Amino acid sequence: MNSLLFFYLALLLLLPWFGGLVLGEVVNDFSKCQQFFYRNTSPTGITGNHYQPICQRYNNSYRFATLYDRDRRSALYSAYILSSPEGKRDDETWMYEPQLANRKGDPSMQELNLRPDNNVKESQAVLEDYRGTLYTKGHLTPSMHQHSLEDRKATYTLTNIVPQWEGSNSGPWGELEKEVMSEFQKCCKEKMYVITGVMSGKKSINSRVFVPDYLWSAYCCPSYKPNLPESGDTVGVRTDGFHVTRMSLNGLEKILRKRLEMPNISLFDGQCK
C-alpha cells in the first residue's frame, strides 16, 4: 500500500426521531474542476438527471466541487483538497447560484437578498428556509478546511450547505472536522482529498429542503509520512444522541450503495491505492 486511508461514516442522528466575484459554474461534468478529485476522477456510479455538477469558483479560481441535488434542494456531496487555514476569520456572506434558476443566467454567484424571486426559490435553498427552524446551515466543504480567506469565503454558498442540527454542527461533527485536520497535519505528506456528503431522509423543511438522516466524510492521502499505520478503523460514540462511526472505505461504499440504491458507487479511483 502506498496510501494512508482513514475513512469515516458519520452517523449523526440529525432528526429527533431517529465581497469578491464568486463564480459557481453549472456544468455538465466536473472536467473544469477535476483537480479536486483523487486522480482527477469524480465518484462513479451515481446516476440521476436531478444531480447537477457545480464547479465552485471564486475570483476566477476554482475552490471545490459540488454535486447538487435539484429535487432535494441541497448538495449530495462536495469534494475538496484540505489545507490548513491562514489569515483572518472569514465573514458569513451567503450566496446563491443564478444558473440553477436559469441556465442562461449570470454565471456569477450572487449574494442572497431577503426576498429572492420565485425562480431562485424553486431551484435551490434560500436563507428563508432556515429561519425559525431548529436547523443550522451545515457546510460540506467546511471553511476551516480551506487555506486562504478567498477559499473560505467561497464555502458560504447554499449549494454547499445541508440542514444540520446545532447539537451536531457545533458538537460531534465539528469535532470530526478538527480530527480530520489533525490527521492531515500528522499523517499526510502533501494533499488530502476529501469528499463529504449526505444520505437524505424523508423529512424536509417546509416540503422544500430535505434534511439528511446521515452525514458522511471520506478522505484519501496519496502520500503519507513514515512510521504511521496505513489504515484506521475505530468507533467513537458522542453525547446527546449523536454518534460518529469510523469505518473502512469499502464499508462506507456498501452503505451508500444500499441507501442510494446505486450498486456501483465508488468514491475514490482504485480505492485510493
PDB file of C-alpha atoms in Angstrom, residues 2-256:
ATOM      1  CA  ASN A   2       1.264   3.476  -0.836  1.00  0.00           C
ATOM      2  CA  SER A   3      -1.649   5.386   0.597  1.00  0.00           C
ATOM      3  CA  LEU A   4      -2.831   6.397   4.017  1.00  0.00           C
ATOM      4  CA  LEU A   5      -6.520   5.619   4.267  1.00  0.00           C
ATOM      5  CA  PHE A   6      -8.804   6.889   7.001  1.00  0.00           C
ATOM      6  CA  PHE A   7     -12.485   6.774   6.100  1.00  0.00           C
ATOM      7  CA  TYR A   8     -15.437   7.955   8.132  1.00  0.00           C
ATOM      8  CA  LEU A   9     -19.128   7.368   8.169  1.00  0.00           C
ATOM      9  CA  ALA A  10     -20.579   9.972  10.497  1.00  0.00           C
ATOM     10  CA  LEU A  11     -23.768   8.531  11.936  1.00  0.00           C
ATOM     11  CA  LEU A  12     -25.225  11.756  13.226  1.00  0.00           C
ATOM     12  CA  LEU A  13     -28.828  11.441  14.331  1.00  0.00           C
ATOM     13  CA  LEU A  14     -29.971  14.665  12.775  1.00  0.00           C
ATOM     14  CA  LEU A  15     -33.659  14.057  13.383  1.00  0.00           C
ATOM     15  CA  PRO A  16     -35.229  13.903  16.843  1.00  0.00           C
ATOM     16  CA  TRP A  17     -36.876  10.722  15.834  1.00  0.00           C
ATOM     17  CA  PHE A  18     -34.123   8.804  14.619  1.00  0.00           C
ATOM     18  CA  GLY A  19     -17.345  40.508  -1.355  1.00  0.00           C
ATOM     19  CA  GLY A  20     -15.393  39.459  -4.334  1.00  0.00           C
ATOM     20  CA  LEU A  21     -16.582  37.896  -7.525  1.00  0.00           C
ATOM     21  CA  VAL A  22     -17.872  34.411  -6.854  1.00  0.00           C
ATOM     22  CA  LEU A  23     -18.463  32.126  -9.790  1.00  0.00           C
ATOM     23  CA  GLY A  24     -20.299  28.852  -9.386  1.00  0.00           C
ATOM     24  CA  GLU A  25     -20.335  27.276 -12.803  1.00  0.00           C
ATOM     25  CA  VAL A  26     -23.233  24.943 -13.537  1.00  0.00           C
ATOM     26  CA  VAL A  27     -21.614  22.383 -15.828  1.00  0.00           C
ATOM     27  CA  ASN A  28     -22.353  19.030 -17.445  1.00  0.00           C
ATOM     28  CA  ASP A  29     -19.480  17.297 -15.660  1.00  0.00           C
ATOM     29  CA  PHE A  30     -16.505  18.059 -13.426  1.00  0.00           C
ATOM     30  CA  SER A  31     -13.905  18.357 -16.195  1.00  0.00           C
ATOM     31  CA  LYS A  32     -13.194  22.011 -15.321  1.00  0.00           C
ATOM     32  CA  CYS A  33     -12.555  21.216 -11.650  1.00  0.00           C
ATOM     33  CA  GLN A  34     -11.402  17.601 -11.699  1.00  0.00           C
ATOM     34  CA  GLN A  35      -8.287  18.534  -9.706  1.00  0.00           C
ATOM     35  CA  PHE A  36     -10.338  18.281  -6.507  1.00  0.00           C
ATOM     36  CA  PHE A  37     -10.766  14.533  -7.002  1.00  0.00           C
ATOM     37  CA  TYR A  38      -8.136  11.847  -6.467  1.00  0.00           C
ATOM     38  CA  ARG A  39      -6.504  11.058  -9.824  1.00  0.00           C
ATOM     39  CA  ASN A  40      -8.807  13.670 -11.374  1.00  0.00           C
ATOM     40  CA  THR A  41     -11.681  11.186 -11.151  1.00  0.00           C
ATOM     41  CA  SER A  42     -15.021  12.075  -9.561  1.00  0.00           C
ATOM     42  CA  PRO A  43     -17.115   9.421  -7.767  1.00  0.00           C
ATOM     43  CA  THR A  44     -18.621   6.907 -10.165  1.00  0.00           C
ATOM     44  CA  GLY A  45     -21.906   5.007 -10.109  1.00  0.00           C
ATOM     45  CA  ILE A  46     -24.106   7.948  -9.064  1.00  0.00           C
ATOM     46  CA  THR A  47     -26.972   8.247 -11.523  1.00  0.00           C
ATOM     47  CA  GLY A  48     -29.947  10.562 -11.914  1.00  0.00           C
ATOM     48  CA  ASN A  49     -30.864  13.567 -14.045  1.00  0.00           C
ATOM     49  CA  HIS A  50     -31.582  15.630 -10.925  1.00  0.00           C
ATOM     50  CA  TYR A  51     -27.911  15.671  -9.887  1.00  0.00           C
ATOM     51  CA  GLN A  52     -26.143  18.815 -11.091  1.00  0.00           C
ATOM     52  CA  PRO A  53     -22.324  19.173 -11.093  1.00  0.00           C
ATOM     53  CA  ILE A  54     -21.118  22.608  -9.977  1.00  0.00           C
ATOM     54  CA  CYS A  55     -17.524  23.835 -10.194  1.00  0.00           C
ATOM     55  CA  GLN A  56     -17.325  26.374  -7.370  1.00  0.00           C
ATOM     56  CA  ARG A  57     -15.144  29.309  -8.409  1.00  0.00           C
ATOM     57  CA  TYR A  58     -14.199  32.478  -6.551  1.00  0.00           C
ATOM     58  CA  ASN A  59     -12.284  35.406  -8.068  1.00  0.00           C
ATOM     59  CA  ASN A  60     -11.537  33.395 -11.201  1.00  0.00           C
ATOM     60  CA  SER A  61     -10.073  30.412  -9.310  1.00  0.00           C
ATOM     61  CA  TYR A  62     -11.808  27.088  -8.698  1.00  0.00           C
ATOM     62  CA  ARG A  63     -12.091  26.311  -4.973  1.00  0.00           C
ATOM     63  CA  PHE A  64     -14.004  22.999  -4.732  1.00  0.00           C
ATOM     64  CA  ALA A  65     -16.645  20.894  -6.496  1.00  0.00           C
ATOM     65  CA  THR A  66     -20.248  20.083  -5.573  1.00  0.00           C
ATOM     66  CA  LEU A  67     -22.817  17.591  -6.830  1.00  0.00           C
ATOM     67  CA  TYR A  68     -26.139  19.307  -6.208  1.00  0.00           C
ATOM     68  CA  ASP A  69     -29.471  17.512  -5.849  1.00  0.00           C
ATOM     69  CA  ARG A  70     -32.047  19.706  -7.571  1.00  0.00           C
ATOM     70  CA  ASP A  71     -35.004  17.673  -6.309  1.00  0.00           C
ATOM     71  CA  ARG A  72     -33.979  17.938  -2.645  1.00  0.00           C
ATOM     72  CA  ARG A  73     -32.540  21.468  -2.900  1.00  0.00           C
ATOM     73  CA  SER A  74     -29.302  20.508  -1.183  1.00  0.00           C
ATOM     74  CA  ALA A  75     -25.890  19.124  -2.032  1.00  0.00           C
ATOM     75  CA  LEU A  76     -25.370  15.372  -2.323  1.00  0.00           C
ATOM     76  CA  TYR A  77     -21.645  15.847  -1.770  1.00  0.00           C
ATOM     77  CA  SER A  78     -18.809  18.343  -2.031  1.00  0.00           C
ATOM     78  CA  ALA A  79     -15.207  17.444  -2.873  1.00  0.00           C
ATOM     79  CA  TYR A  80     -12.126  19.462  -1.996  1.00  0.00           C
ATOM     80  CA  ILE A  81      -8.419  19.379  -1.183  1.00  0.00           C
ATOM     81  CA  LEU A  82      -7.885  20.031   2.509  1.00  0.00           C
ATOM     82  CA  SER A  83      -5.464  22.759   3.547  1.00  0.00           C
ATOM     83  CA  SER A  84      -4.638  24.426   6.856  1.00  0.00           C
ATOM     84  CA  PRO A  85      -6.357  27.827   7.210  1.00  0.00           C
ATOM     85  CA  GLU A  86      -4.324  31.014   7.203  1.00  0.00           C
ATOM     86  CA  GLY A  87      -5.181  34.658   7.820  1.00  0.00           C
ATOM     87  CA  LYS A  88      -8.172  36.348   9.372  1.00  0.00           C
ATOM     88  CA  ARG A  89     -11.542  34.789  10.019  1.00  0.00           C
ATOM     89  CA  ASP A  90     -13.997  34.875   7.138  1.00  0.00           C
ATOM     90  CA  ASP A  91     -17.383  36.564   7.315  1.00  0.00           C
ATOM     91  CA  GLU A  92     -20.699  34.893   6.516  1.00  0.00           C
ATOM     92  CA  THR A  93     -21.903  36.372   3.251  1.00  0.00           C
ATOM     93  CA  TRP A  94     -24.326  33.818   1.844  1.00  0.00           C
ATOM     94  CA  MET A  95     -24.604  33.244  -1.893  1.00  0.00           C
ATOM     95  CA  TYR A  96     -26.925  31.510  -4.339  1.00  0.00           C
ATOM     96  CA  GLU A  97     -26.421  30.081  -7.841  1.00  0.00           C
ATOM     97  CA  PRO A  98     -28.252  32.055 -10.585  1.00  0.00           C
ATOM     98  CA  GLN A  99     -27.682  29.364 -13.216  1.00  0.00           C
ATOM     99  CA  LEU A 100     -29.665  26.832 -11.202  1.00  0.00           C
ATOM    100  CA  ALA A 101     -32.647  29.164 -11.614  1.00  0.00           C
ATOM    101  CA  ASN A 102     -31.914  29.917 -15.268  1.00  0.00           C
ATOM    102  CA  ARG A 103     -29.213  28.109 -17.246  1.00  0.00           C
ATOM    103  CA  LYS A 104     -28.719  31.278 -19.303  1.00  0.00           C
ATOM    104  CA  GLY A 105     -28.384  33.390 -16.188  1.00  0.00           C
ATOM    105  CA  ASP A 106     -25.326  35.166 -14.863  1.00  0.00           C
ATOM    106  CA  PRO A 107     -22.538  32.664 -14.077  1.00  0.00           C
ATOM    107  CA  SER A 108     -21.516  34.808 -11.121  1.00  0.00           C
ATOM    108  CA  MET A 109     -22.798  33.513  -7.829  1.00  0.00           C
ATOM    109  CA  GLN A 110     -24.739  36.351  -6.233  1.00  0.00           C
ATOM    110  CA  GLU A 111     -25.305  37.426  -2.668  1.00  0.00           C
ATOM    111  CA  LEU A 112     -28.690  36.313  -1.373  1.00  0.00           C
ATOM    112  CA  ASN A 113     -31.138  39.078  -0.599  1.00  0.00           C
ATOM    113  CA  LEU A 114     -34.038  38.827   1.818  1.00  0.00           C
ATOM    114  CA  ARG A 115     -36.620  38.323  -0.931  1.00  0.00           C
ATOM    115  CA  PRO A 116     -35.253  36.234  -3.797  1.00  0.00           C
ATOM    116  CA  ASP A 117     -37.521  35.772  -6.803  1.00  0.00           C
ATOM    117  CA  ASN A 118     -39.606  32.657  -7.322  1.00  0.00           C
ATOM    118  CA  ASN A 119     -37.262  31.136  -9.908  1.00  0.00           C
ATOM    119  CA  VAL A 120     -34.460  31.167  -7.362  1.00  0.00           C
ATOM    120  CA  LYS A 121     -36.665  29.737  -4.614  1.00  0.00           C
ATOM    121  CA  GLU A 122     -37.918  26.947  -6.861  1.00  0.00           C
ATOM    122  CA  SER A 123     -34.434  25.871  -7.899  1.00  0.00           C
ATOM    123  CA  GLN A 124     -32.481  25.922  -4.628  1.00  0.00           C
ATOM    124  CA  ALA A 125     -32.476  26.620  -0.920  1.00  0.00           C
ATOM    125  CA  VAL A 126     -32.647  30.211   0.302  1.00  0.00           C
ATOM    126  CA  LEU A 127     -31.988  31.790   3.690  1.00  0.00           C
ATOM    127  CA  GLU A 128     -35.710  31.923   4.414  1.00  0.00           C
ATOM    128  CA  ASP A 129     -35.779  28.125   4.538  1.00  0.00           C
ATOM    129  CA  TYR A 130     -33.664  28.127   7.696  1.00  0.00           C
ATOM    130  CA  ARG A 131     -35.382  30.930   9.592  1.00  0.00           C
ATOM    131  CA  GLY A 132     -37.415  29.843  12.602  1.00  0.00           C
ATOM    132  CA  THR A 133     -36.210  26.237  12.389  1.00  0.00           C
ATOM    133  CA  LEU A 134     -34.027  24.103  14.628  1.00  0.00           C
ATOM    134  CA  TYR A 135     -31.506  23.617  11.826  1.00  0.00           C
ATOM    135  CA  THR A 136     -28.212  25.349  11.191  1.00  0.00           C
ATOM    136  CA  LYS A 137     -26.509  25.685   7.823  1.00  0.00           C
ATOM    137  CA  GLY A 138     -24.012  22.823   7.753  1.00  0.00           C
ATOM    138  CA  HIS A 139     -21.022  23.048   5.391  1.00  0.00           C
ATOM    139  CA  LEU A 140     -19.977  20.018   3.353  1.00  0.00           C
ATOM    140  CA  THR A 141     -16.771  21.780   2.358  1.00  0.00           C
ATOM    141  CA  PRO A 142     -16.040  23.427   5.713  1.00  0.00           C
ATOM    142  CA  SER A 143     -14.498  26.854   5.931  1.00  0.00           C
ATOM    143  CA  MET A 144     -11.898  25.613   8.423  1.00  0.00           C
ATOM    144  CA  HIS A 145     -10.502  23.166   5.844  1.00  0.00           C
ATOM    145  CA  GLN A 146      -9.694  25.925   3.335  1.00  0.00           C
ATOM    146  CA  HIS A 147      -6.386  27.794   3.164  1.00  0.00           C
ATOM    147  CA  SER A 148      -6.913  31.411   2.131  1.00  0.00           C
ATOM    148  CA  LEU A 149      -9.592  33.921   3.029  1.00  0.00           C
ATOM    149  CA  GLU A 150     -10.916  33.698  -0.518  1.00  0.00           C
ATOM    150  CA  ASP A 151     -11.044  29.897  -0.295  1.00  0.00           C
ATOM    151  CA  ARG A 152     -13.067  30.152   2.892  1.00  0.00           C
ATOM    152  CA  LYS A 153     -15.464  32.790   1.579  1.00  0.00           C
ATOM    153  CA  ALA A 154     -16.289  30.517  -1.339  1.00  0.00           C
ATOM    154  CA  THR A 155     -17.723  27.892   1.034  1.00  0.00           C
ATOM    155  CA  TYR A 156     -20.607  30.193   2.008  1.00  0.00           C
ATOM    156  CA  THR A 157     -22.824  29.216  -0.873  1.00  0.00           C
ATOM    157  CA  LEU A 158     -26.085  27.447  -0.109  1.00  0.00           C
ATOM    158  CA  THR A 159     -25.215  24.925  -2.810  1.00  0.00           C
ATOM    159  CA  ASN A 160     -22.557  23.664  -0.346  1.00  0.00           C
ATOM    160  CA  ILE A 161     -24.975  23.508   2.589  1.00  0.00           C
ATOM    161  CA  VAL A 162     -27.329  20.980   4.187  1.00  0.00           C
ATOM    162  CA  PRO A 163     -29.686  21.370   7.171  1.00  0.00           C
ATOM    163  CA  GLN A 164     -27.943  20.253  10.346  1.00  0.00           C
ATOM    164  CA  TRP A 165     -28.943  20.243  13.991  1.00  0.00           C
ATOM    165  CA  GLU A 166     -26.968  22.691  16.118  1.00  0.00           C
ATOM    166  CA  GLY A 167     -26.045  19.872  18.509  1.00  0.00           C
ATOM    167  CA  SER A 168     -24.393  18.080  15.606  1.00  0.00           C
ATOM    168  CA  ASN A 169     -22.877  21.027  13.761  1.00  0.00           C
ATOM    169  CA  SER A 170     -21.172  22.546  16.795  1.00  0.00           C
ATOM    170  CA  GLY A 171     -20.716  19.190  18.557  1.00  0.00           C
ATOM    171  CA  PRO A 172     -19.518  15.843  17.203  1.00  0.00           C
ATOM    172  CA  TRP A 173     -19.456  16.885  13.551  1.00  0.00           C
ATOM    173  CA  GLY A 174     -17.413  19.964  14.382  1.00  0.00           C
ATOM    174  CA  GLU A 175     -15.056  17.776  16.402  1.00  0.00           C
ATOM    175  CA  LEU A 176     -14.775  15.371  13.477  1.00  0.00           C
ATOM    176  CA  GLU A 177     -13.717  18.230  11.196  1.00  0.00           C
ATOM    177  CA  LYS A 178     -10.979  19.097  13.690  1.00  0.00           C
ATOM    178  CA  GLU A 179      -9.875  15.456  13.855  1.00  0.00           C
ATOM    179  CA  VAL A 180      -9.614  15.259  10.074  1.00  0.00           C
ATOM    180  CA  MET A 181      -7.454  18.394  10.076  1.00  0.00           C
ATOM    181  CA  SER A 182      -5.254  16.836  12.766  1.00  0.00           C
ATOM    182  CA  GLU A 183      -4.890  13.617  10.747  1.00  0.00           C
ATOM    183  CA  PHE A 184      -3.895  15.677   7.720  1.00  0.00           C
ATOM    184  CA  GLN A 185      -1.231  17.599   9.626  1.00  0.00           C
ATOM    185  CA  LYS A 186       0.178  14.483  11.313  1.00  0.00           C
ATOM    186  CA  CYS A 187      -0.082  11.949   8.530  1.00  0.00           C
ATOM    187  CA  CYS A 188      -0.225  13.408   5.042  1.00  0.00           C
ATOM    188  CA  LYS A 189       2.898  14.481   3.229  1.00  0.00           C
ATOM    189  CA  GLU A 190       1.152  16.568   0.630  1.00  0.00           C
ATOM    190  CA  LYS A 191      -2.503  16.515  -0.398  1.00  0.00           C
ATOM    191  CA  MET A 192      -5.579  15.131   1.290  1.00  0.00           C
ATOM    192  CA  TYR A 193      -8.591  14.600  -0.953  1.00  0.00           C
ATOM    193  CA  VAL A 194     -11.902  14.835   0.902  1.00  0.00           C
ATOM    194  CA  ILE A 195     -15.461  14.017  -0.155  1.00  0.00           C
ATOM    195  CA  THR A 196     -18.233  14.868   2.297  1.00  0.00           C
ATOM    196  CA  GLY A 197     -21.866  14.110   1.623  1.00  0.00           C
ATOM    197  CA  VAL A 198     -25.256  13.066   2.916  1.00  0.00           C
ATOM    198  CA  MET A 199     -27.808  10.302   2.964  1.00  0.00           C
ATOM    199  CA  SER A 200     -31.117  12.091   2.714  1.00  0.00           C
ATOM    200  CA  GLY A 201     -34.195  11.083   4.632  1.00  0.00           C
ATOM    201  CA  LYS A 202     -37.897  11.755   4.138  1.00  0.00           C
ATOM    202  CA  LYS A 203     -38.093  14.776   6.407  1.00  0.00           C
ATOM    203  CA  SER A 204     -37.866  18.234   4.863  1.00  0.00           C
ATOM    204  CA  ILE A 205     -38.077  21.881   5.842  1.00  0.00           C
ATOM    205  CA  ASN A 206     -41.451  23.198   4.678  1.00  0.00           C
ATOM    206  CA  SER A 207     -41.606  20.494   1.980  1.00  0.00           C
ATOM    207  CA  ARG A 208     -38.642  22.169   0.277  1.00  0.00           C
ATOM    208  CA  VAL A 209     -35.165  21.384   1.589  1.00  0.00           C
ATOM    209  CA  PHE A 210     -34.628  17.756   2.566  1.00  0.00           C
ATOM    210  CA  VAL A 211     -32.921  17.011   5.863  1.00  0.00           C
ATOM    211  CA  PRO A 212     -30.173  14.345   5.888  1.00  0.00           C
ATOM    212  CA  ASP A 213     -30.520  11.261   8.038  1.00  0.00           C
ATOM    213  CA  TYR A 214     -26.739  10.878   7.974  1.00  0.00           C
ATOM    214  CA  LEU A 215     -23.641  12.799   7.026  1.00  0.00           C
ATOM    215  CA  TRP A 216     -20.510  11.013   5.874  1.00  0.00           C
ATOM    216  CA  SER A 217     -16.968  12.047   5.058  1.00  0.00           C
ATOM    217  CA  ALA A 218     -14.202  10.090   3.316  1.00  0.00           C
ATOM    218  CA  TYR A 219     -10.628  11.152   2.746  1.00  0.00           C
ATOM    219  CA  CYS A 220      -7.545   9.927   0.945  1.00  0.00           C
ATOM    220  CA  CYS A 221      -3.838  10.714   1.416  1.00  0.00           C
ATOM    221  CA  PRO A 222      -1.882   9.509  -1.637  1.00  0.00           C
ATOM    222  CA  SER A 223       1.420  10.084   0.187  1.00  0.00           C
ATOM    223  CA  TYR A 224       1.880   9.709   3.923  1.00  0.00           C
ATOM    224  CA  LYS A 225       4.620  10.262   6.436  1.00  0.00           C
ATOM    225  CA  PRO A 226       6.800   7.291   7.527  1.00  0.00           C
ATOM    226  CA  ASN A 227       6.204   5.111  10.592  1.00  0.00           C
ATOM    227  CA  LEU A 228       2.444   5.581  10.578  1.00  0.00           C
ATOM    228  CA  PRO A 229      -0.320   2.960  10.367  1.00  0.00           C
ATOM    229  CA  GLU A 230      -1.703   2.604   6.858  1.00  0.00           C
ATOM    230  CA  SER A 231      -5.331   2.492   7.901  1.00  0.00           C
ATOM    231  CA  GLY A 232      -7.551   3.280  10.830  1.00  0.00           C
ATOM    232  CA  ASP A 233     -10.807   1.670  11.866  1.00  0.00           C
ATOM    233  CA  THR A 234     -12.279   2.738  15.199  1.00  0.00           C
ATOM    234  CA  VAL A 235     -15.679   3.697  16.541  1.00  0.00           C
ATOM    235  CA  GLY A 236     -16.440   6.767  18.600  1.00  0.00           C
ATOM    236  CA  VAL A 237     -19.742   7.499  20.340  1.00  0.00           C
ATOM    237  CA  ARG A 238     -20.629  11.096  21.081  1.00  0.00           C
ATOM    238  CA  THR A 239     -23.043  12.510  23.633  1.00  0.00           C
ATOM    239  CA  ASP A 240     -26.550  13.951  23.190  1.00  0.00           C
ATOM    240  CA  GLY A 241     -27.654  11.155  20.891  1.00  0.00           C
ATOM    241  CA  PHE A 242     -25.235  11.981  18.053  1.00  0.00           C
ATOM    242  CA  HIS A 243     -22.920   9.164  17.033  1.00  0.00           C
ATOM    243  CA  VAL A 244     -19.809   9.181  14.868  1.00  0.00           C
ATOM    244  CA  THR A 245     -18.614   5.856  13.491  1.00  0.00           C
ATOM    245  CA  ARG A 246     -15.279   5.381  11.754  1.00  0.00           C
ATOM    246  CA  MET A 247     -15.110   2.623   9.163  1.00  0.00           C
ATOM    247  CA  SER A 248     -13.323   1.489   6.024  1.00  0.00           C
ATOM    248  CA  LEU A 249     -13.961   2.979   2.607  1.00  0.00           C
ATOM    249  CA  ASN A 250     -15.431  -0.317   1.484  1.00  0.00           C
ATOM    250  CA  GLY A 251     -17.838  -0.311   4.429  1.00  0.00           C
ATOM    251  CA  LEU A 252     -18.989   3.214   3.672  1.00  0.00           C
ATOM    252  CA  GLU A 253     -19.486   2.481  -0.010  1.00  0.00           C
ATOM    253  CA  LYS A 254     -21.610  -0.572   0.802  1.00  0.00           C
ATOM    254  CA  ILE A 255     -23.917   1.588   2.900  1.00  0.00           C
ATOM    255  CA  LEU A 256     -24.120   4.275   0.214  1.00  0.00           C
TER     256      LEU A 256
END
